[in-house]
CSV table of C-alpha atoms and ligand atoms in Angstrom, one decimal:
chain,number,residue,atom,x,y,z
A,151,MET,CA,123.4,120.4,112.8
A,152,GLN,CA,120.1,122.4,113.6
A,153,THR,CA,118.9,123.8,116.7
A,154,ILE,CA,115.5,122.8,117.2
A,155,SER,CA,112.6,123.0,119.6
A,156,ILE,CA,111.5,119.8,121.2
A,157,ILE,CA,107.8,119.7,119.7
A,158,ASP,CA,109.6,119.3,116.1
A,159,ALA,CA,111.3,116.3,117.1
A,160,LYS,CA,109.0,114.3,115.3
A,161,ASN,CA,110.4,115.9,111.8
A,162,HIS,CA,113.9,115.1,112.7
A,163,VAL,CA,113.6,111.4,113.7
A,164,ASP,CA,117.2,110.0,113.3
A,165,GLU,CA,118.7,113.3,112.8
A,166,LYS,CA,121.3,114.8,115.2
A,167,VAL,CA,120.3,117.9,116.8
A,168,LYS,CA,120.7,120.6,119.3
A,169,ILE,CA,118.1,121.7,121.8
A,170,GLY,CA,118.4,124.4,124.3
A,171,VAL,CA,116.2,123.0,127.6
A,172,TRP,CA,115.8,123.3,131.4
A,173,LEU,CA,116.1,119.7,133.5
A,174,THR,CA,112.6,119.0,135.0
A,175,ASN,CA,113.6,115.5,137.0
A,176,LYS,CA,116.3,112.9,136.3
A,177,ARG,CA,117.0,109.4,137.4
A,178,SER,CA,120.6,107.5,136.9
A,179,SER,CA,122.3,104.3,137.5
A,180,GLY,CA,125.8,103.4,137.0
A,181,LYS,CA,125.5,102.9,133.3
A,182,ILE,CA,122.5,105.2,132.4
A,183,ALA,CA,121.1,108.6,132.6
A,184,PHE,CA,117.4,109.5,132.0
A,185,LEU,CA,116.8,113.4,132.2
A,186,GLN,CA,113.7,115.0,131.8
A,187,LEU,CA,113.9,118.3,129.8
A,188,ARG,CA,111.6,121.0,128.8
A,189,ASP,CA,112.2,123.9,126.6
A,190,GLY,CA,108.9,125.3,126.7
A,191,SER,CA,107.7,124.0,123.7
A,192,ALA,CA,107.0,120.4,125.2
A,193,PHE,CA,108.5,118.0,127.7
A,194,PHE,CA,110.6,114.9,126.6
A,195,GLN,CA,113.4,112.6,127.9
A,196,GLY,CA,117.0,112.6,127.1
A,197,VAL,CA,118.9,109.4,127.6
A,198,VAL,CA,122.8,109.4,128.3
A,199,VAL,CA,124.4,106.0,128.0
A,200,LYS,CA,127.7,105.9,129.9
A,201,ASN,CA,129.7,104.0,127.4
A,202,ASN,CA,128.6,105.9,124.4
A,203,VAL,CA,129.4,109.6,125.8
A,204,SER,CA,132.8,111.0,127.5
A,205,GLU,CA,133.4,110.5,131.1
A,206,GLU,CA,132.7,114.0,131.5
A,207,VAL,CA,129.4,114.4,129.8
A,208,PHE,CA,128.1,111.2,131.7
A,209,LYS,CA,129.4,113.1,135.3
A,210,ARG,CA,127.5,116.1,134.2
A,211,ALA,CA,124.3,114.3,133.5
A,212,LYS,CA,124.6,112.4,136.7
A,213,GLU,CA,125.3,115.7,138.6
A,214,VAL,CA,123.2,118.3,136.7
A,215,LYS,CA,120.3,120.0,139.1
A,216,GLN,CA,116.7,120.1,138.6
A,217,GLU,CA,116.3,123.4,136.6
A,218,THR,CA,119.6,123.8,135.2
A,219,SER,CA,119.7,125.0,131.7
A,220,MET,CA,121.7,123.7,129.2
A,221,TYR,CA,122.4,122.5,125.5
A,222,VAL,CA,122.0,119.2,124.6
A,223,THR,CA,123.1,117.7,121.5
A,224,GLY,CA,122.2,114.0,120.3
A,225,THR,CA,119.9,111.7,118.1
A,226,ILE,CA,116.2,112.2,118.1
A,227,HIS,CA,114.7,108.3,118.5
A,228,GLU,CA,111.0,107.3,118.6
A,229,ASP,CA,110.0,106.4,121.9
A,230,ALA,CA,106.5,104.6,121.9
A,231,ARG,CA,106.5,104.4,125.6
A,232,SER,CA,106.1,108.4,126.5
A,233,HIS,CA,103.1,109.8,125.1
A,234,PHE,CA,105.1,112.5,123.7
A,235,GLY,CA,106.6,109.9,121.3
A,236,TYR,CA,110.0,110.9,120.8
A,237,GLU,CA,113.4,111.0,122.9
A,238,ILE,CA,116.6,112.4,122.3
A,239,GLU,CA,120.0,110.2,122.6
A,240,ILE,CA,122.5,112.7,124.3
A,241,GLU,CA,126.0,113.0,123.1
A,242,ASP,CA,127.0,116.3,124.7
A,243,ILE,CA,125.6,118.7,127.3
A,244,GLU,CA,126.8,122.0,127.7
A,245,ILE,CA,125.7,123.9,130.9
A,246,VAL,CA,124.3,127.3,130.3
A,247,GLY,CA,122.9,128.2,133.7
A,248,GLU,CA,123.5,126.6,137.0
A,249,SER,CA,120.2,126.5,139.0
A,250,GLU,CA,120.4,126.4,143.2
A,251,ASN,CA,118.4,124.1,145.1
A,252,TYR,CA,115.1,124.2,143.2
A,253,PRO,CA,112.3,124.7,145.8
A,254,ILE,CA,109.4,122.7,143.5
A,255,THR,CA,110.5,119.2,143.7
A,256,PRO,CA,108.8,116.3,142.2
A,257,LYS,CA,107.2,115.7,145.9
A,258,GLU,CA,103.4,117.0,146.6
A,259,HIS,CA,103.5,120.5,147.5
A,260,GLY,CA,100.7,122.7,149.0
A,261,THR,CA,98.5,124.9,147.4
A,262,ASP,CA,99.8,128.4,149.5
A,263,PHE,CA,103.4,126.9,148.5
A,264,LEU,CA,102.9,126.7,145.1
A,265,MET,CA,101.1,130.0,144.7
A,266,ASP,CA,103.9,131.8,146.8
A,267,HIS,CA,106.2,130.1,143.9
A,268,ARG,CA,103.7,130.9,141.1
A,269,HIS,CA,106.5,132.4,139.3
A,270,LEU,CA,108.4,128.9,138.9
A,271,TRP,CA,105.2,126.9,139.3
A,272,LEU,CA,104.2,127.9,135.9
A,273,ARG,CA,107.4,125.7,134.6
A,274,SER,CA,105.5,122.7,135.4
A,275,LYS,CA,104.0,120.1,132.9
A,276,ARG,CA,100.1,120.8,133.9
A,277,GLN,CA,100.6,124.6,134.2
A,278,PHE,CA,102.5,124.6,130.7
A,279,ALA,CA,99.3,122.2,129.0
A,280,ILE,CA,96.7,124.9,130.7
A,281,MET,CA,98.8,127.7,129.1
A,282,GLN,CA,98.9,126.1,126.2
A,283,ILE,CA,95.1,126.3,126.0
A,284,ARG,CA,94.4,129.4,127.3
A,285,ASN,CA,96.6,130.5,124.5
A,286,GLU,CA,94.7,128.7,121.9
A,287,MET,CA,91.3,129.7,123.2
A,288,ILE,CA,92.8,133.5,123.0
A,289,ARG,CA,93.9,132.6,119.4
A,290,ALA,CA,90.6,131.2,118.3
A,291,THR,CA,88.8,134.0,119.6
A,292,TYR,CA,90.5,136.4,117.3
A,293,GLU,CA,89.7,134.2,114.2
A,294,PHE,CA,86.1,133.6,115.2
A,295,PHE,CA,85.4,137.0,115.5
A,296,ASN,CA,87.5,138.0,112.6
A,297,GLN,CA,85.6,135.4,110.4
A,298,GLU,CA,82.3,136.8,111.8
A,299,GLY,CA,83.0,140.4,110.7
A,300,PHE,CA,83.6,141.9,114.2
A,301,ILE,CA,86.3,144.6,114.8
A,302,LYS,CA,88.3,144.3,118.2
A,303,LEU,CA,87.4,147.7,120.0
A,304,ASP,CA,89.6,148.5,123.3
A,305,SER,CA,87.5,149.6,126.0
A,306,PRO,CA,89.4,151.9,128.5
A,307,ILE,CA,90.6,150.4,131.7
A,308,LEU,CA,90.3,153.7,133.6
A,309,THR,CA,86.8,154.9,134.0
A,310,GLY,CA,84.9,157.9,135.4
A,311,SER,CA,81.8,155.9,136.3
A,312,ALA,CA,80.6,152.5,137.5
A,313,PRO,CA,78.4,150.4,135.1
A,314,GLU,CA,77.1,147.8,137.9
A,315,GLY,CA,77.0,149.4,140.8
A,316,THR,CA,79.8,150.1,143.4
A,317,THR,CA,80.3,147.2,146.0
A,318,GLU,CA,82.7,145.3,143.7
A,319,LEU,CA,84.6,148.4,142.2
A,320,PHE,CA,88.1,149.3,142.3
A,321,HIS,CA,88.5,152.9,143.2
A,322,THR,CA,91.7,154.8,142.4
A,323,GLU,CA,92.7,158.5,141.8
A,324,TYR,CA,92.9,160.4,138.5
A,325,PHE,CA,94.8,163.4,139.1
A,326,ASP,CA,92.3,165.6,141.4
A,327,ARG,CA,89.0,163.3,140.4
A,328,ASP,CA,88.1,159.6,141.3
A,329,ALA,CA,88.6,156.9,139.1
A,330,TYR,CA,87.7,153.0,138.5
A,331,LEU,CA,89.3,150.5,137.3
A,332,SER,CA,86.8,148.7,134.7
A,333,GLN,CA,84.4,146.2,135.5
A,334,SER,CA,83.2,145.6,131.9
A,335,GLY,CA,84.0,147.3,128.6
A,336,GLN,CA,80.1,146.8,127.8
A,337,LEU,CA,79.1,150.3,127.5
A,338,TYR,CA,81.8,151.4,125.4
A,339,ALA,CA,81.2,148.2,123.2
A,340,GLU,CA,77.9,149.4,122.3
A,341,ALA,CA,79.2,152.5,121.3
A,342,GLY,CA,81.5,150.4,119.1
A,343,ALA,CA,78.6,148.6,117.8
A,344,MET,CA,76.7,151.8,116.7
A,345,ALA,CA,79.8,152.9,115.2
A,346,TYR,CA,81.1,149.8,113.4
A,347,GLY,CA,78.2,147.1,113.3
A,348,LYS,CA,80.0,144.6,115.2
A,349,VAL,CA,82.8,144.7,117.4
A,350,PHE,CA,84.4,142.8,120.3
A,351,THR,CA,86.3,144.2,123.4
A,352,PHE,CA,88.9,141.7,125.1
A,353,GLY,CA,90.7,143.3,128.2
A,354,PRO,CA,91.3,142.7,131.8
A,355,THR,CA,88.2,143.7,134.4
A,356,PHE,CA,88.5,143.9,137.8
A,357,ARG,CA,86.2,143.4,140.6
A,358,ALA,CA,86.9,143.6,144.4
A,359,GLU,CA,84.9,140.1,144.8
A,360,LYS,CA,84.8,139.9,148.5
A,361,SER,CA,84.1,136.1,148.9
A,362,LYS,CA,86.6,133.2,148.3
A,363,THR,CA,85.3,131.0,145.4
A,364,ARG,CA,86.9,128.3,142.9
A,365,ARG,CA,85.1,130.8,140.1
A,366,HIS,CA,86.1,134.3,141.0
A,367,LEU,CA,89.6,136.4,140.7
A,368,ILE,CA,89.7,139.8,141.2
A,369,GLU,CA,91.3,140.5,137.8
A,370,PHE,CA,90.5,138.7,134.7
A,371,TRP,CA,90.1,138.9,131.2
A,372,MET,CA,86.9,139.5,129.3
A,373,ILE,CA,85.4,138.9,125.7
A,374,GLU,CA,82.4,141.1,125.2
A,375,PRO,CA,81.0,141.2,121.7
A,376,GLU,CA,78.2,143.5,120.9
A,377,MET,CA,76.0,143.6,117.9
A,378,ALA,CA,73.7,146.0,116.1
A,379,PHE,CA,70.5,145.3,114.4
A,380,MET,CA,70.8,142.1,116.3
A,381,HIS,CA,68.0,140.6,118.6
A,382,GLN,CA,68.5,138.3,121.7
A,383,GLU,CA,67.8,134.9,119.8
A,384,GLU,CA,70.5,135.5,117.0
A,385,SER,CA,73.0,137.1,119.8
A,386,LEU,CA,72.4,133.2,121.4
A,387,GLU,CA,73.4,131.8,118.2
A,388,ILE,CA,76.7,133.5,117.9
A,389,GLN,CA,77.3,132.7,121.7
A,390,GLU,CA,76.7,128.9,121.3
A,391,LYS,CA,78.7,129.0,117.9
A,392,TYR,CA,81.5,131.0,119.5
A,393,VAL,CA,81.8,128.4,122.6
A,394,ALA,CA,81.8,125.2,120.5
A,395,PHE,CA,84.5,127.0,118.3
A,396,LEU,CA,86.7,127.3,121.2
A,397,VAL,CA,86.0,123.6,122.5
A,398,GLN,CA,86.6,122.5,118.9
A,399,ALA,CA,90.1,124.3,118.1
A,400,VAL,CA,91.2,123.2,121.5
A,401,LEU,CA,90.5,119.6,120.6
A,402,ASP,CA,91.7,120.3,117.1
A,403,ASN,CA,95.4,121.9,118.4
A,404,CYS,CA,95.9,121.0,122.0
A,405,ASP,CA,95.6,117.4,121.9
A,406,TYR,CA,98.9,116.9,123.9
A,407,ALA,CA,98.0,119.7,126.3
A,408,LEU,CA,94.5,117.8,126.8
A,409,THR,CA,96.4,114.4,127.4
A,410,ILE,CA,98.7,115.9,129.8
A,411,LEU,CA,95.7,117.1,132.1
A,412,GLY,CA,94.2,113.8,131.1
A,413,ARG,CA,90.8,115.7,130.0
A,414,ASP,CA,88.5,113.5,128.6
A,415,LYS,CA,88.2,114.4,124.8
A,416,GLU,CA,84.7,112.7,124.5
A,417,VAL,CA,83.1,114.9,127.0
A,418,LEU,CA,84.4,118.0,125.4
A,419,LYS,CA,83.3,116.9,121.8
A,420,GLU,CA,79.3,116.8,123.4
A,421,TYR,CA,80.1,120.3,123.7
A,422,THR,CA,80.5,121.0,119.9
A,423,LYS,CA,77.2,119.9,119.1
A,424,LEU,CA,74.7,122.4,118.8
A,425,PRO,CA,72.1,123.7,119.5
A,426,TYR,CA,72.6,124.2,123.3
A,427,PRO,CA,69.6,123.7,125.5
A,428,ARG,CA,67.6,127.0,126.5
A,429,ILE,CA,65.1,127.3,129.3
A,430,SER,CA,63.6,130.2,131.1
A,431,TYR,CA,64.5,131.2,134.6
A,432,ASP,CA,60.8,130.3,135.6
A,433,GLU,CA,61.4,126.8,134.2
A,434,ALA,CA,65.0,126.8,136.1
A,435,ILE,CA,63.4,127.6,139.2
A,436,LYS,CA,60.9,124.9,138.6
A,437,LEU,CA,63.4,122.4,137.9
A,438,LEU,CA,65.3,123.0,141.2
A,439,GLN,CA,62.1,123.0,143.1
A,440,GLU,CA,60.9,119.6,141.6
A,441,SER,CA,64.6,118.3,142.4
A,442,GLY,CA,64.1,118.2,146.2
A,443,GLU,CA,67.8,119.3,146.5
A,444,PHE,CA,66.9,122.9,146.8
A,445,PRO,CA,64.3,123.5,149.5
A,446,ASP,CA,64.9,127.2,149.9
A,447,VAL,CA,65.0,128.3,146.3
A,448,LYS,CA,62.5,131.1,145.6
A,449,TRP,CA,61.7,133.0,142.4
A,450,GLY,CA,63.5,136.2,142.3
A,451,GLU,CA,66.7,135.2,143.6
A,452,ASP,CA,70.1,134.7,141.5
A,453,PHE,CA,71.6,131.1,141.5
A,454,GLY,CA,74.4,130.1,143.6
A,455,SER,CA,77.0,127.7,142.4
A,456,PRO,CA,74.8,124.4,143.4
A,457,GLU,CA,71.9,125.5,141.5
A,458,GLU,CA,74.0,126.4,138.4
A,459,THR,CA,75.7,123.2,138.9
A,460,TYR,CA,72.6,121.5,139.3
A,461,LEU,CA,70.7,123.3,136.0
A,462,ALA,CA,73.8,122.5,133.6
A,463,ASN,CA,74.5,118.7,134.7
A,464,HIS,CA,70.7,118.2,134.3
A,465,PHE,CA,71.1,118.7,130.5
A,466,SER,CA,75.0,117.1,130.4
A,467,LYS,CA,75.6,120.3,128.2
A,468,PRO,CA,76.1,124.3,128.5
A,469,VAL,CA,72.4,125.5,128.8
A,470,PHE,CA,71.0,129.2,128.2
A,471,VAL,CA,69.1,130.5,131.4
A,472,MET,CA,66.8,133.1,129.9
A,473,ASN,CA,64.8,136.0,131.3
A,474,TYR,CA,65.9,136.5,134.7
A,475,PRO,CA,64.3,138.7,137.4
A,476,LYS,CA,64.7,142.4,136.3
A,477,ALA,CA,65.6,143.0,139.8
A,478,ILE,CA,68.7,141.0,139.8
A,479,LYS,CA,70.2,142.2,136.6
A,480,PRO,CA,72.0,145.6,135.4
A,481,PHE,CA,69.9,148.6,134.6
A,482,TYR,CA,70.6,148.2,130.7
A,483,MET,CA,69.3,145.3,129.6
A,484,LYS,CA,65.9,145.2,127.9
A,485,PRO,CA,62.7,145.0,129.5
A,486,HIS,CA,60.6,141.7,128.2
A,487,PRO,CA,57.9,142.9,125.8
A,488,THR,CA,54.9,141.2,127.7
A,489,ARG,CA,56.2,141.0,131.6
A,490,ASP,CA,57.3,143.8,133.6
A,491,ASP,CA,59.1,141.4,136.1
A,492,VAL,CA,61.7,140.1,133.6
A,493,VAL,CA,64.4,141.1,131.4
A,494,VAL,CA,65.5,139.7,127.7
A,495,CYS,CA,68.9,138.2,128.8
A,496,ALA,CA,70.6,135.1,129.0
A,497,ASP,CA,73.2,133.3,131.1
A,498,LEU,CA,75.2,130.3,129.8
A,499,LEU,CA,75.9,127.7,132.4
A,500,ALA,CA,78.8,125.1,131.9
A,501,PRO,CA,78.2,121.6,132.9
A,502,GLU,CA,80.3,119.7,135.6
A,503,GLY,CA,80.3,122.3,138.0
A,504,TYR,CA,81.4,125.4,136.4
A,505,GLY,CA,78.8,127.7,136.6
A,506,GLU,CA,78.2,130.9,134.5
A,507,ILE,CA,80.7,131.2,131.7
A,508,ILE,CA,78.5,133.7,129.8
A,509,GLY,CA,76.3,136.4,130.9
A,510,GLY,CA,74.3,138.2,128.2
A,511,SER,CA,71.5,140.4,126.9
A,512,GLU,CA,69.7,142.5,124.4
A,513,ARG,CA,69.9,146.1,125.5
A,514,ALA,CA,67.2,148.6,126.3
A,515,VAL,CA,66.9,151.0,123.4
A,516,ASP,CA,64.5,153.9,124.8
A,517,PRO,CA,66.2,156.5,126.2
A,518,ALA,CA,63.5,157.6,128.9
A,519,TYR,CA,63.4,154.0,130.6
A,520,LEU,CA,67.2,153.7,130.4
A,521,GLU,CA,67.2,157.2,132.4
A,522,ALA,CA,64.6,156.1,135.0
A,523,GLN,CA,66.6,152.9,135.3
A,524,ILE,CA,70.1,154.4,136.2
A,525,LYS,CA,68.5,156.8,138.7
A,526,GLN,CA,66.6,153.8,140.4
A,527,ALA,CA,70.3,152.0,140.5
A,528,GLY,CA,71.4,154.9,142.6
A,529,LEU,CA,73.7,155.8,139.9
A,530,ASP,CA,74.2,159.8,138.3
A,531,VAL,CA,72.6,160.2,135.2
A,532,ALA,CA,75.5,162.9,134.4
A,533,ASP,CA,77.9,160.1,134.3
A,534,TYR,CA,75.9,158.2,131.6
A,535,GLU,CA,74.7,161.1,129.4
A,536,TRP,CA,77.2,159.9,126.4
A,537,TYR,CA,75.5,156.7,127.0
A,538,LEU,CA,72.1,158.0,126.6
A,539,ASP,CA,73.6,159.6,123.6
A,540,LEU,CA,73.8,156.2,121.9
A,541,ARG,CA,70.0,156.0,121.9
A,542,ARG,CA,69.5,159.8,121.1
A,543,PHE,CA,71.3,159.4,117.4
A,544,GLY,CA,69.6,156.4,115.6
A,545,SER,CA,69.1,153.6,118.3
A,546,VAL,CA,69.0,150.1,116.7
A,547,PRO,CA,68.2,147.0,118.8
A,548,HIS,CA,71.6,145.7,119.8
A,549,SER,CA,72.8,142.9,121.9
A,550,GLY,CA,75.7,141.8,123.3
A,551,PHE,CA,77.4,139.2,125.8
A,552,GLY,CA,80.4,138.8,128.0
A,553,LEU,CA,82.6,135.6,128.5
A,554,GLY,CA,85.1,135.2,131.2
A,555,LEU,CA,88.2,133.8,130.0
A,556,GLU,CA,89.4,132.2,132.9
A,557,ARG,CA,85.9,130.5,133.7
A,558,ALA,CA,85.9,129.3,130.2
A,559,VAL,CA,89.6,127.8,130.5
A,560,THR,CA,88.9,126.3,133.8
A,561,TRP,CA,86.2,124.5,132.2
A,562,ILE,CA,87.6,123.3,129.2
A,563,THR,CA,91.0,122.2,131.3
A,564,GLY,CA,88.7,120.3,133.6
A,565,GLU,CA,90.9,122.1,136.5
A,566,SER,CA,89.0,122.4,139.9
A,567,HIS,CA,90.1,125.9,140.4
A,568,ILE,CA,90.1,129.3,138.6
A,569,ARG,CA,93.7,130.4,140.3
A,570,GLU,CA,95.4,128.0,137.8
A,571,ALA,CA,93.7,129.6,134.7
A,572,ILE,CA,95.6,132.7,134.5
A,573,PRO,CA,99.3,133.0,135.0
A,574,PHE,CA,99.4,135.6,137.8
A,575,PRO,CA,95.9,135.2,139.5
A,576,ARG,CA,94.7,138.1,141.8
A,577,LEU,CA,92.7,136.6,144.7
A,578,LEU,CA,91.2,138.2,147.7
A,579,ASN,CA,94.0,137.3,149.8
A,580,ARG,CA,96.9,137.3,147.2
A,581,ILE,CA,98.5,139.9,145.0
A,582,TYR,CA,102.2,138.3,145.5
A,583,PRO,CA,104.0,137.2,143.2
B,195,LIG,P1,79.0,135.4,138.9
B,195,LIG,O1,77.5,135.0,138.9
B,195,LIG,O2,79.5,134.1,138.5
B,195,LIG,O3,79.6,135.9,139.9
B,195,LIG,P2,78.5,137.7,137.2
B,195,LIG,O4,77.0,137.3,136.9
B,195,LIG,O5,78.5,138.6,138.3
B,195,LIG,O6,79.2,136.3,137.5
B,195,LIG,P3,79.1,139.0,134.7
B,195,LIG,O7,78.8,140.6,134.9
B,195,LIG,O8,77.8,138.7,133.9
B,195,LIG,O9,79.5,138.1,136.0
B,195,LIG,O10,80.4,138.7,133.7
B,195,LIG,C1,80.6,138.2,132.2
B,195,LIG,C2,81.3,136.8,132.6
B,195,LIG,O11,82.6,137.0,133.6
B,195,LIG,C3,80.7,135.9,133.6
B,195,LIG,O12,79.8,135.0,132.9
B,195,LIG,C4,81.9,135.0,133.7
B,195,LIG,O13,82.0,134.3,132.8
B,195,LIG,C5,83.0,136.1,134.0
B,195,LIG,N1,83.3,136.7,135.3
B,195,LIG,C6,82.6,137.3,136.4
B,195,LIG,N2,82.8,137.6,137.1
B,195,LIG,C7,84.3,137.0,137.2
B,195,LIG,C8,85.3,137.1,138.1
B,195,LIG,N3,85.1,137.3,139.5
B,195,LIG,N4,86.3,136.4,137.7
B,195,LIG,C9,86.1,135.5,136.8
B,195,LIG,N5,85.2,135.5,135.8
B,195,LIG,C10,84.4,136.4,136.0
B,196,LIG,MG1,79.4,138.0,140.1
B,197,LIG,MG1,75.7,136.0,137.4
B,198,LIG,MG1,76.2,137.5,134.8
């Protein structure tokens, strides 16, 4: 007899197997017990029929408590009524670890309660589905950038300077000097691009976001590709190809998880169709003004969540908004060739209210311009000498972008809050568990 995972049940129909499981829920009558089981690979039902098992086993099935771990032995059957499609008719139950009274019961719980029990909440079916999709998106990210000829370049998490100003920066000590937790690996990725052509960083980033929103984590994972000899237009093509690849990978490999979440697959399929629309920031402002819904919107300001939602929903597709005002973007973006009030950049806004999932730009190449920008941003040029070196020794046009993994997971899973897109979210008021 073979020990299998639930997910492999389809290959063992009518065979007798053994599976290590936890009990998630149960219901029983005098003659039959239905055990809802999970093993980390999937969820399915075990059926224990009183007349077919020993008295001892039936008693165990009736008394076993939620989250008890056990080995069940039995025969796999097709089960057309469940969306998993298979169940196990149990002959034997061997208890591995008893469970105390489990705090997360099948009834509804409030968010704070669930967040306090995040270490246990992860076991639930929806959280399982989200983590499966997150995992697939990580896997697909490596596949995509590998196939496009990128190498992964790890950027440091402890840094001596702050690329994007200091308000959202986490400060720490580094022996006898100051250090900061990385907000972005980009500047290092630029060094990587000058060394190896096409690179991507993929690591945790930290931002002391002081406002509570459904889209901001304090600690999140970012994928930051950077490409040498590349202008912005070509970078946008890679961005949309990558996003469509992520959506397609989830459609291809996460059908079970999408079904658990009730995510509309037809809607997702639309997001695999390229190209995504491109509009300028100027046009975006015009659209918002013409809508009548944003009477206060003014050229020169960054968009908030309602504006981003309106713009992407207007196209029912992710949309690139290009060439934002220079004053609201970081110092390293390339100035527009014919206008001095905007930079060569784009944000990719996701529909359905998920907002910015990518921010990217072509990078400024002139060291004198960059030095002036660094000073104007109130940063210390000495901290950026190494970065200016990249422009002094064979500078080339180059572009890059950053995609927030959890933003993209929240969008693709259709969840309403980013806190469920990462195993242990760090939020303004939460660093436990
Ligand atoms: P936002 O405007 O939403 O605050 P941003 O413009 O500050 O985002 P960037 O610095 O451009 O963000 O970072 C690149 C990407 O990282 C964003 O497009 C987004 O997907 C993601 N991101 C940024 N901040 C957060 C955060 N606090 N939590 C999760 N993801 C984030
Ligand atoms: Mg921000
Ligand atoms: Mg932004
Ligand atoms: Mg941005």
